[in-house]
PDB file of C-alpha atoms in Angstrom:
ATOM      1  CA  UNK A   1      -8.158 -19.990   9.189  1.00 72.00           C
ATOM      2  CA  UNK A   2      -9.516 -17.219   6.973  1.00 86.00           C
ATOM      3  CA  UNK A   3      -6.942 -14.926   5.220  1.00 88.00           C
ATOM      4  CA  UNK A   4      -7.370 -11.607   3.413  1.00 91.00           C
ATOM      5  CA  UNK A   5      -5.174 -10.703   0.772  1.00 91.00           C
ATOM      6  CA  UNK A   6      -3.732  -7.615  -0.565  1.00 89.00           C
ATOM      7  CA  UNK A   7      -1.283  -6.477  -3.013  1.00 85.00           C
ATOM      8  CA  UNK A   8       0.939  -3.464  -2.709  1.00 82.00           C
ATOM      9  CA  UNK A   9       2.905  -0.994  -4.731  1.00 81.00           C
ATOM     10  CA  UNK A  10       6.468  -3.048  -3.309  1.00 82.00           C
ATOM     11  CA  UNK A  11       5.233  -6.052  -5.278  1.00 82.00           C
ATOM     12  CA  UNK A  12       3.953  -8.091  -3.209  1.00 88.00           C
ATOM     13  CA  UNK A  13       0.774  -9.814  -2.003  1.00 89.00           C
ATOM     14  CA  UNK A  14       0.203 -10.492   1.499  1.00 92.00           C
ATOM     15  CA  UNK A  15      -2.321 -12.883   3.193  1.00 94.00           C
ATOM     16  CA  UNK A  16      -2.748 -11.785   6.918  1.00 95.00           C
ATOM     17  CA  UNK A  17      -5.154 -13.727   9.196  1.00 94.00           C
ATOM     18  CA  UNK A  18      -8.617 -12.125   9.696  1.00 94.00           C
ATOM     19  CA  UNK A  19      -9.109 -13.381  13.463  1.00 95.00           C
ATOM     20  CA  UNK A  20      -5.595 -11.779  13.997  1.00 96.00           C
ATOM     21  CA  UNK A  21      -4.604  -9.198  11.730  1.00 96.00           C
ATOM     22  CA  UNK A  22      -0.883 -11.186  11.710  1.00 96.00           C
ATOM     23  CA  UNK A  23       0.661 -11.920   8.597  1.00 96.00           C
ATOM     24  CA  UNK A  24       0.619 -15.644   7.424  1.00 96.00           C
ATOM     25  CA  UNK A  25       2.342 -15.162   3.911  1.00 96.00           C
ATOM     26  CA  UNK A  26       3.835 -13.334   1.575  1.00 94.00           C
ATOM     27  CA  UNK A  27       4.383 -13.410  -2.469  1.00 93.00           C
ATOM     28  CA  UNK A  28       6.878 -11.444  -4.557  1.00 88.00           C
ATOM     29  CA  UNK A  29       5.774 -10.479  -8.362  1.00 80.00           C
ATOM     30  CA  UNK A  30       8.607  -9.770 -10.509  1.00 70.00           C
ATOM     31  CA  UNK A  31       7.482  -6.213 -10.966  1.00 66.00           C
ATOM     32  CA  UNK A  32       7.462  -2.987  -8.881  1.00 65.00           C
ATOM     33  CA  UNK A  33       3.747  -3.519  -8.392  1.00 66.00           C
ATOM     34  CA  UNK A  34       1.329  -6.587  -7.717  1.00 69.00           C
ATOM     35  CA  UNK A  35      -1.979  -5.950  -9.305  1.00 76.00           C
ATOM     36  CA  UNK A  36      -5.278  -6.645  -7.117  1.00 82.00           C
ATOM     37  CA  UNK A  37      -6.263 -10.376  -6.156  1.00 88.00           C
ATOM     38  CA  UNK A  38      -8.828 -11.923  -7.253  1.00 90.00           C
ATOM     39  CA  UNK A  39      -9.878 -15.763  -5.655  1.00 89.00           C
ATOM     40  CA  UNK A  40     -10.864 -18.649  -7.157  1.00 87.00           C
ATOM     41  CA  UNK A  41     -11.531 -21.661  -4.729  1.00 85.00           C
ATOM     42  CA  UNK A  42      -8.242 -22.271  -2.975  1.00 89.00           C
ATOM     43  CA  UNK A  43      -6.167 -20.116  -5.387  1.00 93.00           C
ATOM     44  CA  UNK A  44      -5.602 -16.680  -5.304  1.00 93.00           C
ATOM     45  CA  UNK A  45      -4.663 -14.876  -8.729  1.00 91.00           C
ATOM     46  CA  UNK A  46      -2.477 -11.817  -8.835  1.00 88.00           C
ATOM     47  CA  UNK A  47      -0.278 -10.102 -11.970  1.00 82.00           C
ATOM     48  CA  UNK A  48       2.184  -7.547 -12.592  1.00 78.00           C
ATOM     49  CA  UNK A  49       3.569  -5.245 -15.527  1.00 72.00           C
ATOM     50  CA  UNK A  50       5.570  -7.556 -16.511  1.00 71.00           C
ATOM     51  CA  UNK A  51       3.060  -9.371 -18.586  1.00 75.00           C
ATOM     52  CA  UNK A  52       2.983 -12.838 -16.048  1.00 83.00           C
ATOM     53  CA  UNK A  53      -0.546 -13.732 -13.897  1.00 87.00           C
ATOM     54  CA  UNK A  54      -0.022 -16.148 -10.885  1.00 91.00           C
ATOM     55  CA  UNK A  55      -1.842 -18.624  -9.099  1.00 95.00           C
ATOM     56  CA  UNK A  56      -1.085 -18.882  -5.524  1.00 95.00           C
ATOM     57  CA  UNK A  57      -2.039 -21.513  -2.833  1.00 95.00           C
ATOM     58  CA  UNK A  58      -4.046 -20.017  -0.564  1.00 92.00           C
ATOM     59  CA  UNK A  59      -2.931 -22.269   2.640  1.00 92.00           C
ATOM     60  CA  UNK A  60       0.476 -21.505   2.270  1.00 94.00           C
ATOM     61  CA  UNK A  61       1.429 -18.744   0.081  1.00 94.00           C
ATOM     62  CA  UNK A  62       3.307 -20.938  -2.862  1.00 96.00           C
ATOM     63  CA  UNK A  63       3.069 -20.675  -6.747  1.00 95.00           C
ATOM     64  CA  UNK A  64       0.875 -23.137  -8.120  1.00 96.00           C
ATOM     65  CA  UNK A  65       1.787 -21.732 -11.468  1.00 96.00           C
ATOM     66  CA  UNK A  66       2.756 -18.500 -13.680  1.00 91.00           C
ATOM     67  CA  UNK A  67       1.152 -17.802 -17.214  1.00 89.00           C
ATOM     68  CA  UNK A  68       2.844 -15.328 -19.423  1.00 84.00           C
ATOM     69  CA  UNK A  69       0.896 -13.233 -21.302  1.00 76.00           C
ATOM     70  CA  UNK A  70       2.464 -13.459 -25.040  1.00 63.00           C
ATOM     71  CA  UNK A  71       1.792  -9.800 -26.583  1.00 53.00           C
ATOM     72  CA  UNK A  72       3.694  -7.865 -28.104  1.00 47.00           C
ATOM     73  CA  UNK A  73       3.412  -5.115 -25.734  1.00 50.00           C
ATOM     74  CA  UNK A  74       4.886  -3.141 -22.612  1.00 51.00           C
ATOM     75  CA  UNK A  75       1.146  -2.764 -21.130  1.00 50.00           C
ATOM     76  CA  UNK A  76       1.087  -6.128 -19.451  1.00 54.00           C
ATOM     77  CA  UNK A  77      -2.289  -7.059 -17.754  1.00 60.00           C
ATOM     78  CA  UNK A  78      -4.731  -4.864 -18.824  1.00 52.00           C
ATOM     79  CA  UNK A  79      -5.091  -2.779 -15.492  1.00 55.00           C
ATOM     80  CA  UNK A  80      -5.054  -6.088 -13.909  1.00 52.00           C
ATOM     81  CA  UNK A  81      -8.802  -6.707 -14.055  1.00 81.00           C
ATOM     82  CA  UNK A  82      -9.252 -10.204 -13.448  1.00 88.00           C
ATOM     83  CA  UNK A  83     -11.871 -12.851 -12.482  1.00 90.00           C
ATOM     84  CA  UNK A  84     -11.950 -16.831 -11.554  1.00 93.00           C
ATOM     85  CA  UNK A  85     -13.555 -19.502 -10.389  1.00 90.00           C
ATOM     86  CA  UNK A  86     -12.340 -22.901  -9.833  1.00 89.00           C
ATOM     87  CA  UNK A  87     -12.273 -23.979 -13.313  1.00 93.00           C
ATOM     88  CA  UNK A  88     -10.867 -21.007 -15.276  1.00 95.00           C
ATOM     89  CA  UNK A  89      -9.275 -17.899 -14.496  1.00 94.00           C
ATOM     90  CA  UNK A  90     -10.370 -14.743 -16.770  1.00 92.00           C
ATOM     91  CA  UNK A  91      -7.929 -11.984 -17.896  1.00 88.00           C
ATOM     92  CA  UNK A  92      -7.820  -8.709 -19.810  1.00 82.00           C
ATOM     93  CA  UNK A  93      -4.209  -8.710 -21.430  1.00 74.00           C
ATOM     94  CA  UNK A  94      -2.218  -6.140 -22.527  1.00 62.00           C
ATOM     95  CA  UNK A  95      -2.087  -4.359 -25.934  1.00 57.00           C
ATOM     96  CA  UNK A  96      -1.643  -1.451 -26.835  1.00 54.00           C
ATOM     97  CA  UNK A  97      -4.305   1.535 -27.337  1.00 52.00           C
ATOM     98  CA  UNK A  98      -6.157  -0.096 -30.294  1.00 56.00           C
ATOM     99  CA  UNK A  99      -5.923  -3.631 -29.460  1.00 68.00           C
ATOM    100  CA  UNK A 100      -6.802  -5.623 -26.150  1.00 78.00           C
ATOM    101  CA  UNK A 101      -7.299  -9.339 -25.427  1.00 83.00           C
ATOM    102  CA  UNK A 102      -9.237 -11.371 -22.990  1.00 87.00           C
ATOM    103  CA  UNK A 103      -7.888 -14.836 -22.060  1.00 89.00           C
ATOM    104  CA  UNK A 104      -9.102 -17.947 -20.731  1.00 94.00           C
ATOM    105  CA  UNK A 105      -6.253 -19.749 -18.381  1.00 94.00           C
ATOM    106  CA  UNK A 106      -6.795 -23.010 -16.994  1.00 96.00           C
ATOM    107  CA  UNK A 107      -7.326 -22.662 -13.348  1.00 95.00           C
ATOM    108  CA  UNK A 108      -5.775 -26.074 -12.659  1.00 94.00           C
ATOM    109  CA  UNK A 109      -3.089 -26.317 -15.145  1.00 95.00           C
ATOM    110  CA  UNK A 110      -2.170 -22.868 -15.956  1.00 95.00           C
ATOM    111  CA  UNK A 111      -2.801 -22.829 -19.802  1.00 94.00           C
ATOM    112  CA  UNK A 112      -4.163 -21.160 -22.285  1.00 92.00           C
ATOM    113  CA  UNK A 113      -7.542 -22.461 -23.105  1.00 95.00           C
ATOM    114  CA  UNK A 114      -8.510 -19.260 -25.542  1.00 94.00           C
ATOM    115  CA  UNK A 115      -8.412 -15.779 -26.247  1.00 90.00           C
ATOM    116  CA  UNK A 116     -10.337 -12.900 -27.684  1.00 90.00           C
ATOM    117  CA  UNK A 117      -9.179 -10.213 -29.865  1.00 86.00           C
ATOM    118  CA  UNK A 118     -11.089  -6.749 -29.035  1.00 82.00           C
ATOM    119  CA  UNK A 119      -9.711  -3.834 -31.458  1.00 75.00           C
ATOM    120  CA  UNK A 120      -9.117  -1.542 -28.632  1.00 74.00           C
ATOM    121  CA  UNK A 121      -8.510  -1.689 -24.996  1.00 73.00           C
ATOM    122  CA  UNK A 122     -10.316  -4.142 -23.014  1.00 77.00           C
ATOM    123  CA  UNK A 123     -11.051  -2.507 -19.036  1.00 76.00           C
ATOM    124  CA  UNK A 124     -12.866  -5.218 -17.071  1.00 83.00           C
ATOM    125  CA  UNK A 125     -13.821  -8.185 -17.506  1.00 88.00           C
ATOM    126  CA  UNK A 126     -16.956 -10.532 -15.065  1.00 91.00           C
ATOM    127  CA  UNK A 127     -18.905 -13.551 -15.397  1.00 93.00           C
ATOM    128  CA  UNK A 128     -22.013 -15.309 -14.792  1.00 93.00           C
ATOM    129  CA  UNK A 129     -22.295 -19.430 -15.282  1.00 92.00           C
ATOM    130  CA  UNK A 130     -22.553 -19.038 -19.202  1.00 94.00           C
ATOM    131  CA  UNK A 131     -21.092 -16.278 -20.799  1.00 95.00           C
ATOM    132  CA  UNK A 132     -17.781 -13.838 -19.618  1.00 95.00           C
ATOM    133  CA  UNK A 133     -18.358 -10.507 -20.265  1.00 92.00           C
ATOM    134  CA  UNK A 134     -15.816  -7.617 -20.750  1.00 88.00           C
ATOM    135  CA  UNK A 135     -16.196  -4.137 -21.776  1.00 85.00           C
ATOM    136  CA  UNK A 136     -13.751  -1.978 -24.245  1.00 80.00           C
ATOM    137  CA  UNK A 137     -12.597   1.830 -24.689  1.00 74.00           C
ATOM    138  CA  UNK A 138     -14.366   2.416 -27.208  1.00 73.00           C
ATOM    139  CA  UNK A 139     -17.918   1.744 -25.363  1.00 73.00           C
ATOM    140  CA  UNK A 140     -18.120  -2.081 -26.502  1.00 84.00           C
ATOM    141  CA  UNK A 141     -19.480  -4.246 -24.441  1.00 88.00           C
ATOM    142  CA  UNK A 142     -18.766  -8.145 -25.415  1.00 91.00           C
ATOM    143  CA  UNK A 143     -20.426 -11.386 -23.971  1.00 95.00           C
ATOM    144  CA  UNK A 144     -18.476 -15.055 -24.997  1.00 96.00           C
ATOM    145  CA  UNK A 145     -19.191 -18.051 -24.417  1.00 97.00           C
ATOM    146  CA  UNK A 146     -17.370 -19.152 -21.245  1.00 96.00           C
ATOM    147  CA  UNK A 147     -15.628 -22.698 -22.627  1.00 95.00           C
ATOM    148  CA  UNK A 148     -15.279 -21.899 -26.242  1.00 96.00           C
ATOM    149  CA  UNK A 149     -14.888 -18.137 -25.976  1.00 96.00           C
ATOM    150  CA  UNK A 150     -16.802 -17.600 -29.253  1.00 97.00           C
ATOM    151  CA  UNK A 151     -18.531 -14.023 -29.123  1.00 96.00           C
ATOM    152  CA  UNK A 152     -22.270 -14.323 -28.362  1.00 97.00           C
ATOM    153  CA  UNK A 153     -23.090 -10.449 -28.956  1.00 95.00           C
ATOM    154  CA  UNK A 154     -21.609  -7.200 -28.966  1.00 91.00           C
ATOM    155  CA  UNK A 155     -23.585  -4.075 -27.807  1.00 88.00           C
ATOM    156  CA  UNK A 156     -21.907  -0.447 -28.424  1.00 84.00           C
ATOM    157  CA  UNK A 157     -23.183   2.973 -27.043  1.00 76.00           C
ATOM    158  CA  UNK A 158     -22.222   5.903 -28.868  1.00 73.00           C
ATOM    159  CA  UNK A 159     -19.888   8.563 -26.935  1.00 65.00           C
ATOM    160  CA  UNK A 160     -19.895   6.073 -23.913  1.00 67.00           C
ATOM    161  CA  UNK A 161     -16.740   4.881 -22.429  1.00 69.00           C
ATOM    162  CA  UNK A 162     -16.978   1.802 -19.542  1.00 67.00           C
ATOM    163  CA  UNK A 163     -14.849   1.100 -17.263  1.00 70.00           C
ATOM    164  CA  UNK A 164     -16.352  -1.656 -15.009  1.00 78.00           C
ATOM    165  CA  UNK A 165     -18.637  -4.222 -15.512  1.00 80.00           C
ATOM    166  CA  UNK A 166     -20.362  -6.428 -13.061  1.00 84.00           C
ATOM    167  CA  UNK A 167     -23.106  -8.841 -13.708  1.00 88.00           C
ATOM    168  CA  UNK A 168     -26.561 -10.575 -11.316  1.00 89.00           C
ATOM    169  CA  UNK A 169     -29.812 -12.011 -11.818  1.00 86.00           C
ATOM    170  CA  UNK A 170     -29.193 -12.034 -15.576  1.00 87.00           C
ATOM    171  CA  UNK A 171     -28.623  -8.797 -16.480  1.00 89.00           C
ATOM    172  CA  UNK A 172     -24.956  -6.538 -17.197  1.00 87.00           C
ATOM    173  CA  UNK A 173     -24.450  -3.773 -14.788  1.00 83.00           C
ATOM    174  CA  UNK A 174     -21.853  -1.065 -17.057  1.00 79.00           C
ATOM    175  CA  UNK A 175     -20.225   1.834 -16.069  1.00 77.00           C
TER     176      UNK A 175
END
């Protein structure tokens, strides 16, 4: 059975059955408020404030695993933008207002495979099957090389903000 999940202000994420609309699980963050799933095969990724990004089973609702995002910051996950597939999981991590970081987890084990320092806040982040892309504050838009997370090219608009980033048919959608 299919499942659509949702996560919720009470801090939780709840799967409910599509056929039915009935609930088949719930998960408990350790914060006040889960931040939006995101799948990636049969794991569904979800964080919180407190700085921690799970990886849920899909089939049954339990942790597979819990990654703690070491910064030295409050901010957490960086507005929880996320993305996965069934090798890594992509996240934009906390910071403060001049610094943000994008991480590659492990979507198996739950490690860290590498990180990138961007010198201000980093708002979304996407993919394609080479490069991860994520765009800053400051109107930066980075692509990396998906495995070693080396930075391929930066482009920068003057008096441009993004916000969201999406990516198809070879060419970066920013907004």
């Amino acid at each position: 059975e299919e499942v659509v999940c949702a996560a919720t202000a009470d801090g939780y994420l709840y799967a409910v059955k599509t056929d039915s609309g009935k609930l088949d699980w719930r998960f408990g963050v350790s914060e006040d408020t889960a931040y939006p799933p995101v799948l990636g095969g049969k794991t569904v990724y979800s964080g919180d404030k407190r700085r921690e990004l799970y990886a849920i089973d899909t089939d049954n609702g339990e942790e597979k695993w819990r990654f703690d995002i070491d910064v030295d910051s409050d901010k957490g996950l960086r507005d929880g933008y996320i993305c996965a597939n069934k090798e890594t999981v992509y996240v934009c991590g906390g910071g403060s207002l001049l610094e943000g970081y994008l991480y590659a987890i492990d979507a198996v084990g739950g490690y860290k495979k590498w990180s990138f320092e961007i010198k201000d806040r980093v708002h979304s982040v996407t993919m394609d099957d080479e490069r991860v892309y994520c765009v800053s504050a400051e109107g930066g838009l980075y692509a990396l090389d998906r495995w070693s997370g080396d930075r391929l090219w930066h482009f920068k608009s003057d008096d441009v903000n993004y916000y969201s980033t999406t990516v198809s048919n070879e060419t970066v959608y920013v907004a």
